[in-house]
Amino acid sequence: MATLPLFEHTPLEDIPAIVNGIRATFRAHKSRPLEYRRVQLRKLYWGLHDNQDIIVEACKRDIGKSSFETHLTELGMVMNDIIYLADNLEKFAKDEPAEDVALANKLFGPKIRKDPLGTVLVIGAYNFPIQLSLGPLIGAISAGCTAVLKPSEAAPNAAAVMQKIIAEHLDPTAYTVIQGAIPETTALLDQRWDKIFYTGSANVGTIIAKKAAETLTPVALELGGKNPAIISKNADPRLAARRLLWNKILNAGQVCVSQNYILIDKEILPAFIKEIKIALKEFYPNGAQNSPDYGKIVNTRQFTRLKKMLDETSGKILLGGTMSEKDLFLEPTVVQVDSLTDSLVVDESFGPLIPVFAVTDLDEAIQIANEVDGTPLAIYPFGNSKETEKVLSQVRSGGAGVNDGCFHLSIPTLPFGGVGGSGTGAYHGRASFETFTHRRSITTTPGWVEGLLAIRYPPYSLAKQKKAAGMNARKPNFDRQGKRIGWLKWLVGGATGKPGLGLAVLIFAVSVRLYLQRRSKL
């Protein structure tokens, strides 16, 4: 068995000095050079690669995660993201020219520079302790920030392993780990940050956002949501059953993007239940409790919360329901509910509970989804293309998996994040770089254009005002009713009908063409 490092709380009195040291490194511009960032990313990759055994063991002890799930959803995603960002760092970090710049303004070289935000705090979560802690950290490194990572104390073994890897493989003056619980997190929030990235519950996210607002600190909040799966009568019941069951058994349902409830057309409900029973037997031939592939609930507090939800439901258990507090085991459990106030619907379960609600048609399903949670983290529509497009058009969400579970989360070039109550900000791939980057607008005014700028200096006159308007004002290509006007009318001055820039450009172009034609005949 792999030897794991010990989890030890960081002394509260040490936290201010640690944070000040990390901030001093940023102010010394040490983390800005692209090559420095690339080296740090690559070293972190090998730190993860060379410690795979203890990472797997840590995730097994903390949350019962199988080796397969750890490699698929923790190590694989993080290591792939490191390579992607390291390979594309130059492209992401280079200056961007401003778009649609008027000809006169091109003289000033308008551009967008990518500056690191500064020193940032990353607060991780327990359910995917590696991915949800190191994923944001990778973004901070790639953007040129320095960072402090606060892993979840609910996954202490994984937290200790990450501290070991970061201490041994990254620059300790720029990146470090603070361990602890509420007191240590509170002490960290008392420090001044350039951004805070938090993954976890909406309740804690609200506390962090309020604290950050005191110092106008920007935040990225990756929260949860009461995510609906919507199954129309035209869906394939077998595919829907297998894919949504997997979406709930992954990590024993402790996944922020798993469906919280299923809205299903009553015509297809019997077939769906039949297929979900078949799928569960296929996935766990000897039962989930005896399977090495099925995880456990993270701790007694979360187990008690889930048990209470199941005890208080007025729905009918169709499948599962077996549990063991001693083993922190809760079987995948399908419950048919008939009320939006049911205990399994009003709160996010964050566990292997699968409430199903029969509806008469797609319109009713959409209405219920919007009533339960107007901005979930994800939605999962199953049906034909017309039906799924209708769901996507009428139900908001942070992301969506059409005819599947949370596959969208696994694509490194897709931003992942919430909307409204399910969070703010996004990361993964380029989005990880951008969430810790300030897009800084820059112009450079050469000395020789001073004559052109004379109109901006007092004393002002009507002539100067007209000249400035002629240089800067755009002509509308729409009339007073908001309808687009034809190009010929725009050419002679837009909706005003007065000769304007379009006509001037045309006259100039024709004049140049005629001049060149005359020259060619000489």
Coordinates of C-alpha atoms in Angstrom, one line a residue:
M1 CA 0.0 0.0 0.0
A2 CA 1.3 3.5 -0.9
T3 CA 2.6 5.6 1.9
L4 CA 0.6 8.8 2.1
P5 CA 1.8 12.1 3.6
L6 CA 0.1 13.4 6.7
F7 CA -2.6 16.1 6.6
E8 CA -1.6 18.9 9.0
H9 CA -3.3 22.2 9.5
T10 CA -1.3 25.3 8.7
P11 CA -0.7 27.4 11.8
L12 CA -3.1 30.4 11.7
E13 CA -0.4 32.8 12.7
D14 CA 1.8 31.8 9.7
I15 CA -0.8 32.6 7.0
P16 CA -0.3 36.3 6.6
A17 CA 3.5 35.9 6.2
I18 CA 3.0 33.1 3.7
V19 CA 0.6 35.1 1.6
N20 CA 2.8 38.2 1.7
G21 CA 5.7 36.1 0.4
I22 CA 3.7 34.8 -2.5
R23 CA 2.6 38.3 -3.3
A24 CA 6.1 39.6 -3.1
T25 CA 7.1 37.1 -5.8
F26 CA 4.5 38.4 -8.1
R27 CA 5.5 42.0 -7.5
A28 CA 9.1 41.0 -8.4
H29 CA 7.7 39.9 -11.8
K30 CA 9.2 36.5 -11.4
S31 CA 6.1 34.6 -12.7
R32 CA 5.5 36.8 -15.8
P33 CA 7.9 35.3 -18.4
L34 CA 6.3 32.7 -20.6
E35 CA 9.2 30.3 -20.2
Y36 CA 8.9 30.4 -16.4
R37 CA 5.2 29.6 -16.7
R38 CA 5.8 26.8 -19.1
V39 CA 8.5 25.2 -16.9
Q40 CA 6.2 25.3 -13.9
L41 CA 3.4 23.6 -15.8
R42 CA 5.7 20.9 -17.1
K43 CA 7.1 20.3 -13.7
L44 CA 3.6 19.9 -12.3
Y45 CA 2.8 17.4 -15.0
W46 CA 5.7 15.2 -14.0
G47 CA 4.9 15.7 -10.3
L48 CA 1.5 14.2 -11.0
H49 CA 2.8 11.5 -13.3
D50 CA 5.4 10.3 -10.8
N51 CA 2.9 10.3 -7.9
Q52 CA 0.0 8.5 -9.6
D53 CA 0.1 5.6 -7.1
I54 CA -0.4 7.8 -4.0
I55 CA -3.0 10.0 -5.8
V56 CA -5.0 6.9 -6.5
E57 CA -4.7 5.7 -3.0
A58 CA -5.6 9.1 -1.6
C59 CA -8.8 9.3 -3.6
K60 CA -9.7 5.7 -2.7
R61 CA -9.4 6.5 1.0
D62 CA -11.1 9.9 0.9
I63 CA -14.1 9.1 -1.3
G64 CA -13.9 5.4 -2.3
K65 CA -13.0 6.4 -5.9
S66 CA -11.8 3.5 -8.1
S67 CA -8.4 3.7 -9.8
F68 CA -10.3 3.9 -13.2
E69 CA -12.3 6.9 -12.1
T70 CA -9.3 8.6 -10.6
H71 CA -7.4 8.3 -13.8
L72 CA -10.4 9.3 -16.0
T73 CA -11.8 12.2 -14.0
E74 CA -8.8 13.4 -11.9
L75 CA -5.4 12.7 -13.3
G76 CA -6.3 12.4 -17.0
M77 CA -8.2 15.7 -17.2
V78 CA -5.6 17.7 -15.2
M79 CA -2.6 16.3 -17.1
N80 CA -4.2 16.8 -20.5
D81 CA -5.0 20.4 -19.5
I82 CA -1.4 21.0 -18.5
I83 CA -0.1 19.9 -21.9
Y84 CA -2.8 21.8 -23.8
L85 CA -2.0 25.1 -22.0
A86 CA 1.8 24.6 -22.2
D87 CA 1.5 24.0 -25.9
N88 CA -0.7 27.0 -26.6
L89 CA 0.6 29.4 -24.1
E90 CA 2.4 31.6 -26.6
K91 CA -0.8 31.9 -28.7
F92 CA -3.0 32.7 -25.7
A93 CA -0.6 35.3 -24.2
K94 CA 0.2 37.3 -27.3
D95 CA -1.3 40.8 -27.9
E96 CA -4.5 41.0 -29.8
P97 CA -5.2 43.8 -32.3
A98 CA -8.4 45.7 -31.6
E99 CA -11.3 44.8 -33.9
D100 CA -13.1 47.0 -36.4
V101 CA -10.8 50.0 -35.9
A102 CA -11.5 53.1 -37.9
L103 CA -8.7 54.0 -40.4
A104 CA -7.7 57.1 -38.5
N105 CA -7.4 55.2 -35.2
K106 CA -5.0 52.6 -36.6
L107 CA -2.4 55.3 -36.3
F108 CA -2.5 54.7 -32.5
G109 CA -1.8 51.0 -32.6
P110 CA -4.8 49.9 -30.5
K111 CA -4.3 46.4 -29.0
I112 CA -5.2 44.2 -26.1
R113 CA -2.5 43.0 -23.8
K114 CA -2.9 39.9 -21.6
D115 CA -1.7 40.8 -18.1
P116 CA -1.7 38.4 -15.1
L117 CA -4.2 39.4 -12.5
G118 CA -1.7 39.0 -9.6
T119 CA -1.8 36.8 -6.6
V120 CA -4.8 34.6 -6.4
L121 CA -6.5 32.2 -4.0
V122 CA -7.9 28.8 -5.2
I123 CA -10.3 27.0 -2.9
G124 CA -10.9 23.4 -4.0
A125 CA -13.7 20.8 -3.3
Y126 CA -13.7 17.3 -2.0
N127 CA -15.7 15.4 -4.6
F128 CA -13.0 15.7 -7.3
P129 CA -10.1 16.8 -5.0
I130 CA -7.4 16.8 -7.6
Q131 CA -9.3 18.1 -10.6
L132 CA -11.2 20.9 -8.8
S133 CA -8.1 22.1 -7.0
L134 CA -5.3 21.8 -9.6
G135 CA -7.5 22.7 -12.6
P136 CA -7.8 26.3 -11.5
L137 CA -4.2 26.4 -10.3
I138 CA -3.0 25.4 -13.8
G139 CA -5.0 28.4 -15.2
A140 CA -3.3 30.7 -12.6
I141 CA 0.1 29.4 -13.5
S142 CA -0.4 29.7 -17.3
A143 CA -1.7 33.3 -16.8
G144 CA 1.5 34.3 -15.0
C145 CA -0.1 34.7 -11.5
T146 CA 1.2 33.5 -8.2
A147 CA -1.2 31.4 -6.1
V148 CA -2.2 29.9 -2.8
L149 CA -4.2 26.7 -3.0
K150 CA -6.6 25.7 -0.2
P151 CA -7.7 22.1 -0.8
S152 CA -10.8 20.7 0.9
E153 CA -10.2 19.3 4.3
A154 CA -13.0 16.8 3.6
A155 CA -10.5 15.0 1.4
P156 CA -7.5 15.2 3.6
N157 CA -5.4 12.5 1.9
A158 CA -5.7 14.1 -1.5
A159 CA -5.0 17.5 0.1
A160 CA -1.8 16.2 1.7
V161 CA -0.6 14.6 -1.6
M162 CA -1.2 17.9 -3.5
Q163 CA 0.8 19.8 -0.9
K164 CA 3.7 17.3 -1.3
I165 CA 3.6 17.5 -5.1
I166 CA 3.4 21.3 -5.2
A167 CA 6.2 21.7 -2.6
E168 CA 8.5 19.3 -4.5
H169 CA 7.9 20.4 -8.1
L170 CA 6.8 24.0 -8.2
D171 CA 8.6 27.2 -7.2
P172 CA 7.8 27.5 -3.5
T173 CA 8.2 31.3 -3.6
A174 CA 5.3 31.5 -6.1
Y175 CA 3.0 28.6 -5.3
T176 CA 2.0 27.0 -2.0
V177 CA -0.7 25.1 -0.1
I178 CA -2.5 26.2 3.0
Q179 CA -4.2 23.3 4.8
G180 CA -7.2 23.6 7.2
A181 CA -10.9 24.1 7.7
I182 CA -13.1 27.1 8.5
P183 CA -10.6 29.0 10.7
E184 CA -7.8 28.7 8.1
T185 CA -10.2 29.6 5.2
T186 CA -11.4 32.6 7.2
A187 CA -7.8 33.7 7.8
L188 CA -7.1 33.4 4.0
L189 CA -10.2 35.5 3.1
D190 CA -8.9 38.2 5.5
Q191 CA -5.9 38.7 3.1
R192 CA -6.0 40.8 0.0
W193 CA -6.3 38.9 -3.3
D194 CA -6.4 39.8 -6.9
K195 CA -8.9 37.0 -7.6
I196 CA -10.6 34.2 -5.6
F197 CA -11.6 31.0 -7.4
Y198 CA -14.0 28.8 -5.3
T199 CA -15.6 25.5 -6.1
G200 CA -18.3 24.2 -3.8
S201 CA -21.8 25.0 -2.4
A202 CA -23.8 28.1 -3.1
N203 CA -24.1 28.8 0.6
V204 CA -20.3 29.0 1.0
G205 CA -20.0 30.7 -2.4
T206 CA -22.3 33.5 -1.1
I207 CA -20.1 34.0 2.0
I208 CA -16.9 34.2 -0.1
A209 CA -18.5 36.6 -2.6
K210 CA -19.6 38.9 0.2
K211 CA -16.2 38.9 1.8
A212 CA -14.5 39.5 -1.6
A213 CA -16.9 42.5 -2.2
E214 CA -15.4 44.3 0.8
T215 CA -12.1 44.7 -1.1
L216 CA -13.7 44.7 -4.6
T217 CA -11.9 41.4 -5.3
P218 CA -13.2 39.6 -8.4
V219 CA -14.4 36.0 -7.9
A220 CA -15.0 32.9 -10.0
L221 CA -17.6 30.7 -8.4
E222 CA -18.1 27.1 -9.6
L223 CA -21.3 26.1 -7.7
G224 CA -23.9 23.4 -8.1
G225 CA -27.5 23.4 -9.2
K226 CA -30.7 21.4 -9.5
N227 CA -29.8 20.1 -12.9
P228 CA -32.7 18.5 -14.9
A229 CA -32.7 15.7 -17.4
I230 CA -35.6 16.0 -19.8
I231 CA -36.6 12.8 -21.7
S232 CA -39.2 13.2 -24.4
K233 CA -41.4 10.3 -25.7
N234 CA -39.2 10.1 -28.8
A235 CA -36.1 9.4 -26.8
D236 CA -34.3 6.0 -26.8
P237 CA -35.1 4.6 -23.3
R238 CA -32.1 2.3 -23.3
L239 CA -29.6 5.0 -24.1
A240 CA -31.2 7.5 -21.7
A241 CA -31.2 4.9 -18.9
R242 CA -27.6 3.9 -19.3
R243 CA -26.2 7.4 -19.8
L244 CA -28.2 9.0 -17.0
L245 CA -27.5 6.1 -14.6
W246 CA -23.7 6.5 -15.3
N247 CA -24.1 10.2 -14.7
K248 CA -25.4 9.4 -11.2
I249 CA -23.2 6.5 -10.2
L250 CA -20.0 8.4 -11.1
N251 CA -18.3 9.3 -7.8
A252 CA -21.4 7.9 -6.1
G253 CA -23.5 10.8 -7.4
Q254 CA -21.2 13.4 -5.7
V255 CA -20.9 15.4 -8.9
C256 CA -22.1 19.0 -9.4
V257 CA -23.1 18.3 -13.0
S258 CA -25.1 15.1 -12.4
Q259 CA -28.8 15.4 -13.0
N260 CA -30.7 16.2 -9.8
Y261 CA -34.0 14.9 -11.1
I262 CA -35.5 13.5 -14.3
L263 CA -38.6 14.9 -16.1
I264 CA -39.8 12.1 -18.4
D265 CA -42.8 11.7 -20.7
K266 CA -45.3 9.4 -19.0
E267 CA -45.5 7.3 -22.2
I268 CA -41.8 6.3 -22.0
L269 CA -41.5 6.0 -18.2
P270 CA -42.2 2.2 -17.9
A271 CA -39.6 1.4 -20.6
F272 CA -37.1 3.7 -19.0
I273 CA -37.4 2.1 -15.6
K274 CA -37.1 -1.3 -17.1
E275 CA -33.9 -0.3 -18.9
I276 CA -32.4 1.4 -15.8
K277 CA -32.8 -1.8 -13.9
I278 CA -31.1 -3.8 -16.7
A279 CA -28.2 -1.3 -16.8
L280 CA -27.7 -1.3 -13.1
K281 CA -27.4 -5.1 -13.1
E282 CA -24.9 -4.9 -16.1
F283 CA -22.8 -2.3 -14.3
Y284 CA -22.7 -4.1 -11.0
P285 CA -23.4 -7.8 -11.5
N286 CA -22.8 -8.5 -7.8
G287 CA -24.5 -5.3 -6.6
A288 CA -23.1 -1.9 -6.0
Q289 CA -22.2 -2.6 -2.4
N290 CA -19.9 -5.4 -3.5
S291 CA -18.3 -3.6 -6.4
P292 CA -14.8 -2.1 -6.3
D293 CA -16.0 0.4 -9.0
Y294 CA -18.6 2.1 -6.8
G295 CA -17.6 4.9 -4.4
K296 CA -18.7 5.9 -1.0
I297 CA -20.3 9.0 0.5
V298 CA -17.5 11.2 1.7
N299 CA -18.4 11.4 5.4
T300 CA -21.1 10.8 8.0
R301 CA -22.5 14.3 7.8
Q302 CA -23.2 14.0 4.1
F303 CA -24.5 10.4 4.5
T304 CA -26.9 11.6 7.2
R305 CA -28.1 14.5 5.0
L306 CA -28.8 12.1 2.1
K307 CA -30.6 9.6 4.3
K308 CA -32.8 12.4 5.6
M309 CA -33.8 13.4 2.1
L310 CA -34.7 9.8 1.3
D311 CA -36.6 9.3 4.6
E312 CA -38.7 12.4 4.0
T313 CA -39.6 11.8 0.4
S314 CA -43.3 11.1 -0.4
G315 CA -42.3 9.3 -3.6
K316 CA -42.2 5.7 -4.4
I317 CA -38.9 3.8 -4.4
L318 CA -38.7 1.9 -7.7
L319 CA -35.1 0.7 -7.4
G320 CA -32.5 0.6 -4.7
G321 CA -32.7 2.2 -1.2
T322 CA -30.1 0.0 0.5
M323 CA -27.7 1.9 2.7
S324 CA -25.0 1.4 5.4
E325 CA -23.8 4.2 7.6
K326 CA -20.9 2.1 8.8
D327 CA -19.6 1.8 5.2
L328 CA -20.9 5.2 4.1
F329 CA -22.7 3.2 1.4
L330 CA -25.8 4.4 -0.4
E331 CA -27.2 2.3 -3.3
P332 CA -28.2 4.1 -6.5
T333 CA -31.9 4.7 -5.8
V334 CA -34.7 5.6 -8.2
V335 CA -37.7 7.2 -6.7
Q336 CA -40.9 8.3 -8.6
V337 CA -42.1 11.6 -7.2
D338 CA -45.2 13.6 -8.0
S339 CA -44.5 16.9 -6.3
L340 CA -42.1 19.8 -6.8
T341 CA -41.9 20.2 -3.1
D342 CA -40.6 16.7 -2.5
S343 CA -37.4 16.5 -0.5
L344 CA -35.6 15.0 -3.4
V345 CA -36.4 17.9 -5.7
V346 CA -36.2 21.0 -3.6
D347 CA -32.5 20.6 -2.7
E348 CA -29.5 19.4 -4.7
S349 CA -28.9 15.8 -3.5
F350 CA -25.2 15.5 -4.5
G351 CA -25.5 11.8 -4.1
P352 CA -26.9 8.7 -5.9
L353 CA -30.6 9.6 -5.6
I354 CA -32.5 9.6 -8.8
P355 CA -36.0 11.1 -8.6
V356 CA -38.2 10.8 -11.7
F357 CA -41.2 12.9 -12.4
A358 CA -43.7 11.9 -15.1
V359 CA -45.0 14.7 -17.4
T360 CA -47.6 14.9 -20.1
D361 CA -45.5 16.5 -22.7
L362 CA -42.3 18.5 -23.4
D363 CA -43.9 21.9 -22.7
E364 CA -44.7 20.7 -19.2
A365 CA -41.2 19.5 -18.6
I366 CA -39.7 22.8 -19.7
Q367 CA -42.1 24.7 -17.5
I368 CA -41.2 22.6 -14.5
A369 CA -37.5 22.8 -15.1
N370 CA -37.6 26.6 -15.2
E371 CA -39.7 26.6 -12.1
V372 CA -37.4 24.4 -10.0
D373 CA -34.2 26.2 -11.0
G374 CA -33.9 29.0 -13.5
T375 CA -30.2 28.7 -13.9
P376 CA -28.9 25.2 -13.3
L377 CA -25.3 24.2 -13.9
A378 CA -26.3 21.7 -16.6
I379 CA -29.3 20.3 -18.5
Y380 CA -29.6 16.9 -20.2
P381 CA -32.3 16.8 -23.0
F382 CA -33.0 13.4 -24.6
G383 CA -35.2 13.2 -27.7
N384 CA -35.1 14.1 -31.4
S385 CA -33.1 17.1 -32.7
K386 CA -36.2 19.4 -32.8
E387 CA -37.1 18.6 -29.2
T388 CA -33.6 19.0 -27.8
E389 CA -33.2 22.3 -29.6
K390 CA -36.5 23.5 -28.0
V391 CA -35.1 22.6 -24.6
L392 CA -31.8 24.3 -25.2
S393 CA -33.7 27.4 -26.4
Q394 CA -36.1 27.6 -23.5
V395 CA -34.1 26.3 -20.5
R396 CA -31.0 28.2 -19.4
S397 CA -27.9 26.4 -17.9
G398 CA -24.2 26.7 -17.5
G399 CA -23.7 23.8 -20.0
A400 CA -25.6 21.0 -21.6
G401 CA -25.2 17.4 -22.7
V402 CA -27.6 16.5 -25.5
N403 CA -28.6 12.8 -25.3
D404 CA -25.9 12.2 -22.7
G405 CA -24.6 13.0 -19.3
C406 CA -21.8 15.4 -18.5
F407 CA -19.6 14.7 -21.5
H408 CA -19.3 18.4 -22.2
L409 CA -17.2 18.7 -19.1
S410 CA -14.5 16.5 -20.5
I411 CA -13.7 18.5 -23.7
P412 CA -10.6 20.6 -22.8
T413 CA -11.4 23.4 -25.4
L414 CA -14.9 24.0 -24.0
P415 CA -15.3 26.5 -21.2
F416 CA -16.9 25.0 -18.1
G417 CA -18.9 27.2 -15.7
G418 CA -22.3 28.1 -14.3
V419 CA -24.7 30.9 -14.9
G420 CA -26.8 32.9 -12.4
G421 CA -27.2 30.8 -9.2
S422 CA -24.9 28.0 -10.5
G423 CA -21.9 30.2 -10.6
T424 CA -19.9 32.9 -12.4
G425 CA -16.8 32.6 -14.6
A426 CA -15.5 29.6 -16.4
Y427 CA -12.3 27.5 -16.9
H428 CA -10.7 24.6 -18.7
G429 CA -8.3 25.1 -21.6
R430 CA -8.1 28.6 -22.8
A431 CA -10.8 29.7 -20.4
S432 CA -8.5 28.7 -17.5
F433 CA -5.9 31.1 -18.9
E434 CA -8.4 33.9 -19.4
T435 CA -10.1 33.7 -16.0
F436 CA -6.8 34.7 -14.4
T437 CA -5.9 37.3 -17.0
H438 CA -6.7 41.0 -17.4
R439 CA -7.4 42.1 -21.0
R440 CA -5.6 45.4 -20.9
S441 CA -6.4 47.9 -23.7
I442 CA -3.4 49.9 -24.9
T443 CA -2.9 52.7 -27.5
T444 CA 0.3 54.4 -28.5
T445 CA 0.1 58.0 -29.7
P446 CA 3.1 59.1 -31.8
G447 CA 4.4 62.6 -31.5
W448 CA 3.9 63.4 -35.2
V449 CA 0.1 63.2 -35.1
E450 CA -0.2 66.3 -32.8
G451 CA -1.5 68.4 -35.6
L452 CA -4.4 66.0 -36.1
L453 CA -5.3 66.2 -32.4
A454 CA -5.5 69.9 -32.3
I455 CA -9.3 69.9 -32.4
R456 CA -9.4 68.3 -28.9
Y457 CA -7.7 71.2 -27.2
P458 CA -9.5 74.3 -26.0
P459 CA -10.7 76.8 -26.9
Y460 CA -13.5 74.9 -28.5
S461 CA -15.6 76.1 -31.4
L462 CA -18.5 75.0 -33.5
A463 CA -16.1 74.3 -36.3
K464 CA -14.0 72.1 -34.1
Q465 CA -17.2 70.3 -33.0
K466 CA -18.3 69.6 -36.5
K467 CA -14.8 68.4 -37.5
A468 CA -14.7 66.1 -34.6
A469 CA -18.1 64.6 -35.4
G470 CA -17.0 64.1 -39.0
M471 CA -13.9 62.2 -37.9
N472 CA -15.6 60.0 -35.3
A473 CA -19.4 59.7 -35.9
R474 CA -20.7 56.5 -37.6
K475 CA -23.6 56.8 -40.0
P476 CA -26.6 54.6 -39.1
N477 CA -27.5 51.9 -41.5
F478 CA -31.1 51.8 -40.1
D479 CA -34.1 54.1 -40.2
R480 CA -36.2 55.5 -37.3
Q481 CA -38.3 52.3 -37.2
G482 CA -35.2 50.2 -36.7
K483 CA -35.3 48.7 -40.2
R484 CA -32.0 48.3 -42.1
I485 CA -31.7 50.7 -45.1
G486 CA -30.3 49.8 -48.4
W487 CA -26.6 50.4 -49.2
L488 CA -27.3 53.1 -51.7
K489 CA -29.2 55.2 -49.2
W490 CA -26.4 54.6 -46.6
L491 CA -23.9 55.7 -49.2
V492 CA -25.4 59.1 -49.4
G493 CA -25.5 59.6 -45.7
G494 CA -27.4 56.9 -43.9
A495 CA -30.8 57.5 -42.4
T496 CA -30.2 61.3 -42.5
G497 CA -30.1 61.4 -46.3
K498 CA -27.2 63.9 -46.1
P499 CA -23.9 63.2 -47.9
G500 CA -21.7 61.3 -45.5
L501 CA -18.7 59.1 -45.2
G502 CA -19.9 56.4 -47.5
L503 CA -20.2 58.9 -50.4
A504 CA -16.9 60.4 -49.6
V505 CA -15.2 57.0 -49.6
L506 CA -16.8 56.2 -52.9
I507 CA -15.8 59.5 -54.5
F508 CA -12.2 58.9 -53.3
A509 CA -12.1 55.4 -54.6
V510 CA -13.4 56.4 -58.0
S511 CA -11.0 59.3 -58.2
V512 CA -8.0 57.0 -57.4
R513 CA -9.2 54.5 -60.0
L514 CA -9.6 57.2 -62.7
Y515 CA -6.2 58.6 -61.8
L516 CA -4.5 55.2 -62.1
Q517 CA -6.2 54.6 -65.4
R518 CA -5.0 57.9 -66.8
R519 CA -1.5 57.1 -65.6
S520 CA -1.5 53.7 -67.3
K521 CA -2.4 55.4 -70.7
L522 CA 0.5 57.8 -70.5

